[in-house]
Amino acid sequence: MEIVNVELGDRAYPIYVGAGCLEDLGPRLAQTGGEKRMAVVTNSTVASLYLEPVTRTLTGAGFDPAVVQIPDGEEHKNLAWLAFVYDRLIDAGVDRGGSVVALGGGVVGDLAGFAAATYLRGIDLVQVPTTLLAQIDSSIGGKTGVNHPAGKNLLGAFKQPRFVLADVECLRTLPRREYVAGLAEVVKTGAILDAELFALLEAELPDILRQERDLLVRVVRRCCQLKALVVAEDETEGGYRAILNFGHTLGHAIESLTDYTTFLHGEAVAIGMVAAARVSQQLGFCDATTVRRLSTLVDRCGLPTEVPSDLEREALALAMRTDKKALGGSIKFVCLEGIGRTRFERLGCDEIVRYI
Ligand code: NAD
Ligand code: GLY
């Protein structure tokens, strides 16, 4: 098992990455000294696959886990289901020494994480991510929250977990489309932070798509390491952490204009990354080779590269302007200077769509 540390002083924590390491959850949790009574928050799909081994390892280590199960789907990442989780935690008698284990993808991780951040003013949280996106991104760095009818992730808190345990074997049951969508964030990580990782993806993509075990552990571990460095540098996104938004400005606009029904998040981000590279090239920040390498790799993953032709440029600009990260019609846009190198540029939303 590989261990990556997120260096955050008294909130520092390890990320365990391995193949078949789910059974270590109980012993690892026991090391944190948490109380017997605790809760596993998960959804119906993940429960049917992994609840049994997870409760086995927890009970084996002396815990008495209550199970809180929410329905599958982003539409349940809201205040009503958060209240449901609080009710179950109270019913189960989880107290301040107890903990919440978030078992699932980013939806479960964000909702259960926010519950842990706020229940009894905060109890311990352990992230057990089961999607590729959650293993390399959402489980790390402490962003938790739920959606509001007015927008995604409008309500939330920073809550760093006690540890993250990512078992890449869990990715075998992931629908292919979800796995590939998660790969978009892997490509993003290489594109913005690590030319060597990017080159590895270019060279080994067929094996990564096949989920060759050792390679997958290596790739997930490297992505976790890079995200951990970003989070350690800027925990609450005062500045640098916004580098992770590469491709997301346009990606979010596309998701919102298509009512979150046409594209998975990673697919929209894939289009957004290629567009952001093109914007960077037009502004003279990177060369054509950089754009070509990125768009070729995205395409080889089986991800889309082009903005759907029926999406009007004006509508995209408007959607970007209403993004919660926009300020007075402009955005701190993440541009590529080359593979593995970025710069921030404040750009008007109209300007961005003109360059796409
Ligand atoms: P998800 O949690 O909806 O999971 C995708 C699908 O895969 C779901 O149907 C889920 O039930 C299923 N699933 C999960 N693990 C499985 C497994 N091992 N085998 C089979 N099926 C499995 O989606 P996601 O892409 O993991 O996360 C998206 C969410 O993450 C969004 O709500 C987004 O806002 C959030 N997010 C948060 C952060 C953060 O920093 N907190 C970062 C990025 C995204
Ligand atoms: N996923 C973006 C962040 O964690 O900041």
PDB file of N, CA, C and O and ligand atoms in Angstrom, residues 43-46 49-50 72-74 77 104-110 129-134 137-145 147 152-153 169-175 178 181 185 227 241 248 265, ligand 1:
ATOM      1  N   ASN A  43     -24.409   5.050  -0.624  1.00  0.00           N
ATOM      2  CA  ASN A  43     -25.653   5.057  -1.396  1.00  0.00           C
ATOM      3  C   ASN A  43     -26.020   3.623  -1.772  1.00  0.00           C
ATOM      4  O   ASN A  43     -25.255   2.673  -1.527  1.00  0.00           O
ATOM      5  N   SER A  44     -27.218   3.479  -2.371  1.00  0.00           N
ATOM      6  CA  SER A  44     -27.744   2.146  -2.607  1.00  0.00           C
ATOM      7  C   SER A  44     -26.853   1.321  -3.547  1.00  0.00           C
ATOM      8  O   SER A  44     -26.634   0.126  -3.316  1.00  0.00           O
ATOM      9  N   THR A  45     -26.304   1.968  -4.568  1.00  0.00           N
ATOM     10  CA  THR A  45     -25.470   1.240  -5.541  1.00  0.00           C
ATOM     11  C   THR A  45     -24.174   0.744  -4.884  1.00  0.00           C
ATOM     12  O   THR A  45     -23.804  -0.433  -5.012  1.00  0.00           O
ATOM     13  N   VAL A  46     -23.519   1.638  -4.183  1.00  0.00           N
ATOM     14  CA  VAL A  46     -22.233   1.285  -3.579  1.00  0.00           C
ATOM     15  C   VAL A  46     -22.453   0.292  -2.437  1.00  0.00           C
ATOM     16  O   VAL A  46     -21.653  -0.632  -2.230  1.00  0.00           O
ATOM     17  N   LEU A  49     -22.458  -3.250  -3.403  1.00  0.00           N
ATOM     18  CA  LEU A  49     -21.146  -3.782  -3.810  1.00  0.00           C
ATOM     19  C   LEU A  49     -20.146  -3.895  -2.658  1.00  0.00           C
ATOM     20  O   LEU A  49     -19.379  -4.855  -2.579  1.00  0.00           O
ATOM     21  N   TYR A  50     -20.137  -2.884  -1.791  1.00  0.00           N
ATOM     22  CA  TYR A  50     -19.024  -2.794  -0.830  1.00  0.00           C
ATOM     23  C   TYR A  50     -19.410  -2.677   0.641  1.00  0.00           C
ATOM     24  O   TYR A  50     -18.529  -2.650   1.495  1.00  0.00           O
ATOM     25  N   ASP A  72     -29.027   6.808  -4.859  1.00  0.00           N
ATOM     26  CA  ASP A  72     -27.950   7.158  -5.781  1.00  0.00           C
ATOM     27  C   ASP A  72     -28.340   8.406  -6.583  1.00  0.00           C
ATOM     28  O   ASP A  72     -29.493   8.536  -6.986  1.00  0.00           O
ATOM     29  N   GLY A  73     -27.389   9.292  -6.800  1.00  0.00           N
ATOM     30  CA  GLY A  73     -27.628  10.392  -7.746  1.00  0.00           C
ATOM     31  C   GLY A  73     -27.334  11.768  -7.169  1.00  0.00           C
ATOM     32  O   GLY A  73     -27.594  12.048  -6.003  1.00  0.00           O
ATOM     33  N   GLU A  74     -26.808  12.614  -8.049  1.00  0.00           N
ATOM     34  CA  GLU A  74     -26.465  14.004  -7.701  1.00  0.00           C
ATOM     35  C   GLU A  74     -27.683  14.756  -7.159  1.00  0.00           C
ATOM     36  O   GLU A  74     -27.546  15.645  -6.314  1.00  0.00           O
ATOM     37  N   LYS A  77     -27.908  15.162  -3.475  1.00  0.00           N
ATOM     38  CA  LYS A  77     -26.889  15.924  -2.724  1.00  0.00           C
ATOM     39  C   LYS A  77     -27.515  17.264  -2.349  1.00  0.00           C
ATOM     40  O   LYS A  77     -27.210  18.312  -2.915  1.00  0.00           O
ATOM     41  N   GLY A 104     -18.200   5.908  -1.075  1.00  0.00           N
ATOM     42  CA  GLY A 104     -18.845   6.135  -2.366  1.00  0.00           C
ATOM     43  C   GLY A 104     -18.086   7.124  -3.212  1.00  0.00           C
ATOM     44  O   GLY A 104     -16.902   7.404  -2.980  1.00  0.00           O
ATOM     45  N   GLY A 105     -18.789   7.670  -4.206  1.00  0.00           N
ATOM     46  CA  GLY A 105     -18.191   8.653  -5.101  1.00  0.00           C
ATOM     47  C   GLY A 105     -18.251  10.047  -4.490  1.00  0.00           C
ATOM     48  O   GLY A 105     -18.489  10.214  -3.284  1.00  0.00           O
ATOM     49  N   GLY A 106     -18.081  11.030  -5.338  1.00  0.00           N
ATOM     50  CA  GLY A 106     -18.033  12.410  -4.868  1.00  0.00           C
ATOM     51  C   GLY A 106     -19.328  12.886  -4.240  1.00  0.00           C
ATOM     52  O   GLY A 106     -19.311  13.732  -3.341  1.00  0.00           O
ATOM     53  N   VAL A 107     -20.452  12.361  -4.699  1.00  0.00           N
ATOM     54  CA  VAL A 107     -21.738  12.794  -4.133  1.00  0.00           C
ATOM     55  C   VAL A 107     -21.824  12.392  -2.666  1.00  0.00           C
ATOM     56  O   VAL A 107     -22.085  13.222  -1.786  1.00  0.00           O
ATOM     57  N   VAL A 108     -21.565  11.121  -2.400  1.00  0.00           N
ATOM     58  CA  VAL A 108     -21.589  10.634  -1.011  1.00  0.00           C
ATOM     59  C   VAL A 108     -20.502  11.348  -0.197  1.00  0.00           C
ATOM     60  O   VAL A 108     -20.746  11.799   0.928  1.00  0.00           O
ATOM     61  N   GLY A 109     -19.310  11.477  -0.766  1.00  0.00           N
ATOM     62  CA  GLY A 109     -18.196  12.102  -0.040  1.00  0.00           C
ATOM     63  C   GLY A 109     -18.518  13.534   0.361  1.00  0.00           C
ATOM     64  O   GLY A 109     -18.247  13.949   1.490  1.00  0.00           O
ATOM     65  N   ASP A 110     -19.111  14.299  -0.563  1.00  0.00           N
ATOM     66  CA  ASP A 110     -19.425  15.702  -0.271  1.00  0.00           C
ATOM     67  C   ASP A 110     -20.522  15.811   0.784  1.00  0.00           C
ATOM     68  O   ASP A 110     -20.439  16.619   1.711  1.00  0.00           O
ATOM     69  N   PRO A 129     -13.212   6.672  -0.999  1.00  0.00           N
ATOM     70  CA  PRO A 129     -13.721   6.990  -2.336  1.00  0.00           C
ATOM     71  C   PRO A 129     -13.759   5.758  -3.240  1.00  0.00           C
ATOM     72  O   PRO A 129     -12.801   4.975  -3.258  1.00  0.00           O
ATOM     73  N   THR A 130     -14.843   5.625  -3.996  1.00  0.00           N
ATOM     74  CA  THR A 130     -14.987   4.427  -4.838  1.00  0.00           C
ATOM     75  C   THR A 130     -15.114   4.749  -6.329  1.00  0.00           C
ATOM     76  O   THR A 130     -15.336   3.843  -7.131  1.00  0.00           O
ATOM     77  N   THR A 131     -15.031   6.039  -6.694  1.00  0.00           N
ATOM     78  CA  THR A 131     -14.946   6.376  -8.115  1.00  0.00           C
ATOM     79  C   THR A 131     -13.554   6.954  -8.374  1.00  0.00           C
ATOM     80  O   THR A 131     -12.885   7.419  -7.434  1.00  0.00           O
ATOM     81  N   LEU A 132     -13.153   6.952  -9.636  1.00  0.00           N
ATOM     82  CA  LEU A 132     -11.825   7.500  -9.957  1.00  0.00           C
ATOM     83  C   LEU A 132     -11.785   8.985  -9.607  1.00  0.00           C
ATOM     84  O   LEU A 132     -10.808   9.472  -9.032  1.00  0.00           O
ATOM     85  N   LEU A 133     -12.868   9.699  -9.936  1.00  0.00           N
ATOM     86  CA  LEU A 133     -12.900  11.129  -9.621  1.00  0.00           C
ATOM     87  C   LEU A 133     -12.744  11.357  -8.127  1.00  0.00           C
ATOM     88  O   LEU A 133     -12.002  12.224  -7.676  1.00  0.00           O
ATOM     89  N   ALA A 134     -13.434  10.548  -7.339  1.00  0.00           N
ATOM     90  CA  ALA A 134     -13.368  10.731  -5.890  1.00  0.00           C
ATOM     91  C   ALA A 134     -11.990  10.347  -5.353  1.00  0.00           C
ATOM     92  O   ALA A 134     -11.474  10.983  -4.436  1.00  0.00           O
ATOM     93  N   ASP A 137      -9.540  13.248  -6.543  1.00  0.00           N
ATOM     94  CA  ASP A 137      -9.911  14.655  -6.425  1.00  0.00           C
ATOM     95  C   ASP A 137     -10.814  14.933  -5.223  1.00  0.00           C
ATOM     96  O   ASP A 137     -10.377  15.475  -4.209  1.00  0.00           O
ATOM     97  N   SER A 138     -12.086  14.492  -5.289  1.00  0.00           N
ATOM     98  CA  SER A 138     -13.048  15.035  -4.325  1.00  0.00           C
ATOM     99  C   SER A 138     -12.826  14.590  -2.880  1.00  0.00           C
ATOM    100  O   SER A 138     -13.229  15.281  -1.952  1.00  0.00           O
ATOM    101  N   SER A 139     -12.181  13.428  -2.680  1.00  0.00           N
ATOM    102  CA  SER A 139     -11.991  12.967  -1.293  1.00  0.00           C
ATOM    103  C   SER A 139     -10.823  13.672  -0.603  1.00  0.00           C
ATOM    104  O   SER A 139     -10.644  13.562   0.601  1.00  0.00           O
ATOM    105  N   ILE A 140     -10.030  14.396  -1.407  1.00  0.00           N
ATOM    106  CA  ILE A 140      -8.814  15.029  -0.879  1.00  0.00           C
ATOM    107  C   ILE A 140      -9.013  16.540  -0.806  1.00  0.00           C
ATOM    108  O   ILE A 140      -9.497  17.142  -1.768  1.00  0.00           O
ATOM    109  N   GLY A 141      -8.663  17.124   0.303  1.00  0.00           N
ATOM    110  CA  GLY A 141      -8.639  18.585   0.338  1.00  0.00           C
ATOM    111  C   GLY A 141      -9.748  19.231   1.126  1.00  0.00           C
ATOM    112  O   GLY A 141      -9.752  20.446   1.317  1.00  0.00           O
ATOM    113  N   GLY A 142     -10.732  18.422   1.568  1.00  0.00           N
ATOM    114  CA  GLY A 142     -11.665  18.946   2.564  1.00  0.00           C
ATOM    115  C   GLY A 142     -12.862  19.714   2.062  1.00  0.00           C
ATOM    116  O   GLY A 142     -13.654  20.194   2.865  1.00  0.00           O
ATOM    117  N   LYS A 143     -13.034  19.850   0.741  1.00  0.00           N
ATOM    118  CA  LYS A 143     -14.248  20.543   0.295  1.00  0.00           C
ATOM    119  C   LYS A 143     -15.436  19.602   0.459  1.00  0.00           C
ATOM    120  O   LYS A 143     -15.432  18.489  -0.087  1.00  0.00           O
ATOM    121  N   THR A 144     -16.432  20.034   1.217  1.00  0.00           N
ATOM    122  CA  THR A 144     -17.640  19.223   1.394  1.00  0.00           C
ATOM    123  C   THR A 144     -18.839  20.132   1.180  1.00  0.00           C
ATOM    124  O   THR A 144     -18.715  21.353   1.278  1.00  0.00           O
ATOM    125  N   GLY A 145     -19.992  19.556   0.920  1.00  0.00           N
ATOM    126  CA  GLY A 145     -21.159  20.412   0.774  1.00  0.00           C
ATOM    127  C   GLY A 145     -22.288  19.762   0.012  1.00  0.00           C
ATOM    128  O   GLY A 145     -22.211  18.595  -0.383  1.00  0.00           O
ATOM    129  N   ASN A 147     -25.804  20.796  -2.800  1.00  0.00           N
ATOM    130  CA  ASN A 147     -26.310  21.732  -3.800  1.00  0.00           C
ATOM    131  C   ASN A 147     -27.512  22.499  -3.245  1.00  0.00           C
ATOM    132  O   ASN A 147     -28.176  22.055  -2.305  1.00  0.00           O
ATOM    133  N   LYS A 152     -24.947  24.608  -7.856  1.00  0.00           N
ATOM    134  CA  LYS A 152     -24.226  23.452  -7.304  1.00  0.00           C
ATOM    135  C   LYS A 152     -23.269  23.876  -6.192  1.00  0.00           C
ATOM    136  O   LYS A 152     -22.621  24.925  -6.285  1.00  0.00           O
ATOM    137  N   ASN A 153     -23.171  23.053  -5.176  1.00  0.00           N
ATOM    138  CA  ASN A 153     -22.177  23.227  -4.096  1.00  0.00           C
ATOM    139  C   ASN A 153     -22.234  24.610  -3.448  1.00  0.00           C
ATOM    140  O   ASN A 153     -21.200  25.150  -3.053  1.00  0.00           O
ATOM    141  N   GLU A 169      -9.174  -1.378  -6.632  1.00  0.00           N
ATOM    142  CA  GLU A 169      -9.976  -2.545  -7.041  1.00  0.00           C
ATOM    143  C   GLU A 169     -11.463  -2.175  -7.140  1.00  0.00           C
ATOM    144  O   GLU A 169     -12.210  -2.775  -7.908  1.00  0.00           O
ATOM    145  N   CYS A 170     -11.872  -1.182  -6.345  1.00  0.00           N
ATOM    146  CA  CYS A 170     -13.286  -0.750  -6.384  1.00  0.00           C
ATOM    147  C   CYS A 170     -13.658  -0.184  -7.756  1.00  0.00           C
ATOM    148  O   CYS A 170     -14.833  -0.166  -8.131  1.00  0.00           O
ATOM    149  N   LEU A 171     -12.644   0.284  -8.493  1.00  0.00           N
ATOM    150  CA  LEU A 171     -12.951   0.915  -9.778  1.00  0.00           C
ATOM    151  C   LEU A 171     -13.379  -0.101 -10.826  1.00  0.00           C
ATOM    152  O   LEU A 171     -13.931   0.260 -11.862  1.00  0.00           O
ATOM    153  N   ARG A 172     -13.142  -1.385 -10.540  1.00  0.00           N
ATOM    154  CA  ARG A 172     -13.506  -2.423 -11.526  1.00  0.00           C
ATOM    155  C   ARG A 172     -15.006  -2.502 -11.751  1.00  0.00           C
ATOM    156  O   ARG A 172     -15.460  -2.904 -12.816  1.00  0.00           O
ATOM    157  N   THR A 173     -15.786  -2.144 -10.743  1.00  0.00           N
ATOM    158  CA  THR A 173     -17.252  -2.243 -10.890  1.00  0.00           C
ATOM    159  C   THR A 173     -17.866  -0.941 -11.399  1.00  0.00           C
ATOM    160  O   THR A 173     -19.077  -0.868 -11.609  1.00  0.00           O
ATOM    161  N   LEU A 174     -17.030   0.052 -11.565  1.00  0.00           N
ATOM    162  CA  LEU A 174     -17.530   1.355 -12.015  1.00  0.00           C
ATOM    163  C   LEU A 174     -17.981   1.258 -13.469  1.00  0.00           C
ATOM    164  O   LEU A 174     -17.275   0.666 -14.282  1.00  0.00           O
ATOM    165  N   PRO A 175     -19.155   1.844 -13.812  1.00  0.00           N
ATOM    166  CA  PRO A 175     -19.518   1.854 -15.232  1.00  0.00           C
ATOM    167  C   PRO A 175     -18.395   2.495 -16.050  1.00  0.00           C
ATOM    168  O   PRO A 175     -17.764   3.460 -15.600  1.00  0.00           O
ATOM    169  N   GLU A 178     -18.260   6.231 -16.372  1.00  0.00           N
ATOM    170  CA  GLU A 178     -17.850   6.950 -15.159  1.00  0.00           C
ATOM    171  C   GLU A 178     -16.325   6.897 -14.999  1.00  0.00           C
ATOM    172  O   GLU A 178     -15.695   7.870 -14.595  1.00  0.00           O
ATOM    173  N   ALA A 181     -14.828   9.255 -17.473  1.00  0.00           N
ATOM    174  CA  ALA A 181     -15.056  10.647 -17.040  1.00  0.00           C
ATOM    175  C   ALA A 181     -14.053  11.017 -15.936  1.00  0.00           C
ATOM    176  O   ALA A 181     -13.526  12.135 -15.902  1.00  0.00           O
ATOM    177  N   GLU A 185     -10.093  14.047 -15.136  1.00  0.00           N
ATOM    178  CA  GLU A 185      -9.421  14.763 -14.038  1.00  0.00           C
ATOM    179  C   GLU A 185      -7.974  14.285 -13.890  1.00  0.00           C
ATOM    180  O   GLU A 185      -7.115  15.027 -13.421  1.00  0.00           O
ATOM    181  N   LYS A 227      -2.416  16.537  -5.884  1.00  0.00           N
ATOM    182  CA  LYS A 227      -3.514  17.299  -5.262  1.00  0.00           C
ATOM    183  C   LYS A 227      -3.138  17.656  -3.825  1.00  0.00           C
ATOM    184  O   LYS A 227      -3.414  18.766  -3.363  1.00  0.00           O
ATOM    185  N   ARG A 241      -4.935  27.220  -5.265  1.00  0.00           N
ATOM    186  CA  ARG A 241      -5.761  26.022  -5.442  1.00  0.00           C
ATOM    187  C   ARG A 241      -6.687  26.139  -6.662  1.00  0.00           C
ATOM    188  O   ARG A 241      -7.113  25.123  -7.222  1.00  0.00           O
ATOM    189  N   HIS A 248     -12.651  23.892 -16.002  1.00  0.00           N
ATOM    190  CA  HIS A 248     -13.937  23.846 -15.303  1.00  0.00           C
ATOM    191  C   HIS A 248     -14.819  25.056 -15.606  1.00  0.00           C
ATOM    192  O   HIS A 248     -16.041  24.964 -15.495  1.00  0.00           O
ATOM    193  N   HIS A 265     -19.702  15.184 -15.434  1.00  0.00           N
ATOM    194  CA  HIS A 265     -18.822  16.300 -15.096  1.00  0.00           C
ATOM    195  C   HIS A 265     -17.473  16.200 -15.836  1.00  0.00           C
ATOM    196  O   HIS A 265     -17.016  17.161 -16.467  1.00  0.00           O
TER     197      HIS A 265
HETATM  198  P1  NAD B   1     -21.020   9.935  -8.051  1.00  0.00           P
HETATM  199  O1  NAD B   1     -20.684  10.030  -6.642  1.00  0.00           O
HETATM  200  O2  NAD B   1     -22.399  10.288  -8.469  1.00  0.00           O
HETATM  201  O3  NAD B   1     -20.659   8.479  -8.585  1.00  0.00           O
HETATM  202  C1  NAD B   1     -20.915   8.161  -9.937  1.00  0.00           C
HETATM  203  C2  NAD B   1     -21.767   6.892 -10.053  1.00  0.00           C
HETATM  204  O4  NAD B   1     -20.953   5.762  -9.767  1.00  0.00           O
HETATM  205  C3  NAD B   1     -22.913   6.823  -9.070  1.00  0.00           C
HETATM  206  O5  NAD B   1     -24.000   6.223  -9.709  1.00  0.00           O
HETATM  207  C4  NAD B   1     -22.369   5.930  -7.962  1.00  0.00           C
HETATM  208  O6  NAD B   1     -23.390   5.275  -7.242  1.00  0.00           O
HETATM  209  C5  NAD B   1     -21.562   4.951  -8.765  1.00  0.00           C
HETATM  210  N1  NAD B   1     -20.473   4.302  -8.075  1.00  0.00           N
HETATM  211  C6  NAD B   1     -19.618   4.821  -7.166  1.00  0.00           C
HETATM  212  N2  NAD B   1     -18.645   3.965  -6.896  1.00  0.00           N
HETATM  213  C7  NAD B   1     -18.887   2.856  -7.610  1.00  0.00           C
HETATM  214  C8  NAD B   1     -18.211   1.632  -7.789  1.00  0.00           C
HETATM  215  N3  NAD B   1     -17.037   1.405  -7.210  1.00  0.00           N
HETATM  216  N4  NAD B   1     -18.753   0.708  -8.608  1.00  0.00           N
HETATM  217  C9  NAD B   1     -19.912   0.960  -9.270  1.00  0.00           C
HETATM  218  N5  NAD B   1     -20.579   2.112  -9.176  1.00  0.00           N
HETATM  219  C10 NAD B   1     -20.065   3.053  -8.360  1.00  0.00           C
HETATM  220  O7  NAD B   1     -20.059  10.879  -8.947  1.00  0.00           O
HETATM  221  P2  NAD B   1     -18.526  11.274  -8.828  1.00  0.00           P
HETATM  222  O8  NAD B   1     -18.108  11.571 -10.198  1.00  0.00           O
HETATM  223  O9  NAD B   1     -17.751  10.335  -8.006  1.00  0.00           O
HETATM  224  O10 NAD B   1     -18.600  12.641  -7.995  1.00  0.00           O
HETATM  225  C11 NAD B   1     -19.278  13.769  -8.485  1.00  0.00           C
HETATM  226  C12 NAD B   1     -19.548  14.684  -7.330  1.00  0.00           C
HETATM  227  O11 NAD B   1     -18.304  15.086  -6.764  1.00  0.00           O
HETATM  228  C13 NAD B   1     -20.263  15.967  -7.704  1.00  0.00           C
HETATM  229  O12 NAD B   1     -21.282  16.204  -6.770  1.00  0.00           O
HETATM  230  C14 NAD B   1     -19.185  17.040  -7.574  1.00  0.00           C
HETATM  231  O13 NAD B   1     -19.726  18.300  -7.204  1.00  0.00           O
HETATM  232  C15 NAD B   1     -18.321  16.476  -6.493  1.00  0.00           C
HETATM  233  N6  NAD B   1     -16.936  16.931  -6.488  1.00  0.00           N
HETATM  234  C16 NAD B   1     -16.421  17.363  -5.320  1.00  0.00           C
HETATM  235  C17 NAD B   1     -15.107  17.788  -5.265  1.00  0.00           C
HETATM  236  C18 NAD B   1     -14.517  18.203  -3.944  1.00  0.00           C
HETATM  237  O14 NAD B   1     -13.388  18.697  -3.924  1.00  0.00           O
HETATM  238  N7  NAD B   1     -15.202  17.983  -2.850  1.00  0.00           N
HETATM  239  C19 NAD B   1     -14.295  17.765  -6.405  1.00  0.00           C
HETATM  240  C20 NAD B   1     -14.859  17.306  -7.587  1.00  0.00           C
HETATM  241  C21 NAD B   1     -16.178  16.884  -7.627  1.00  0.00           C
END
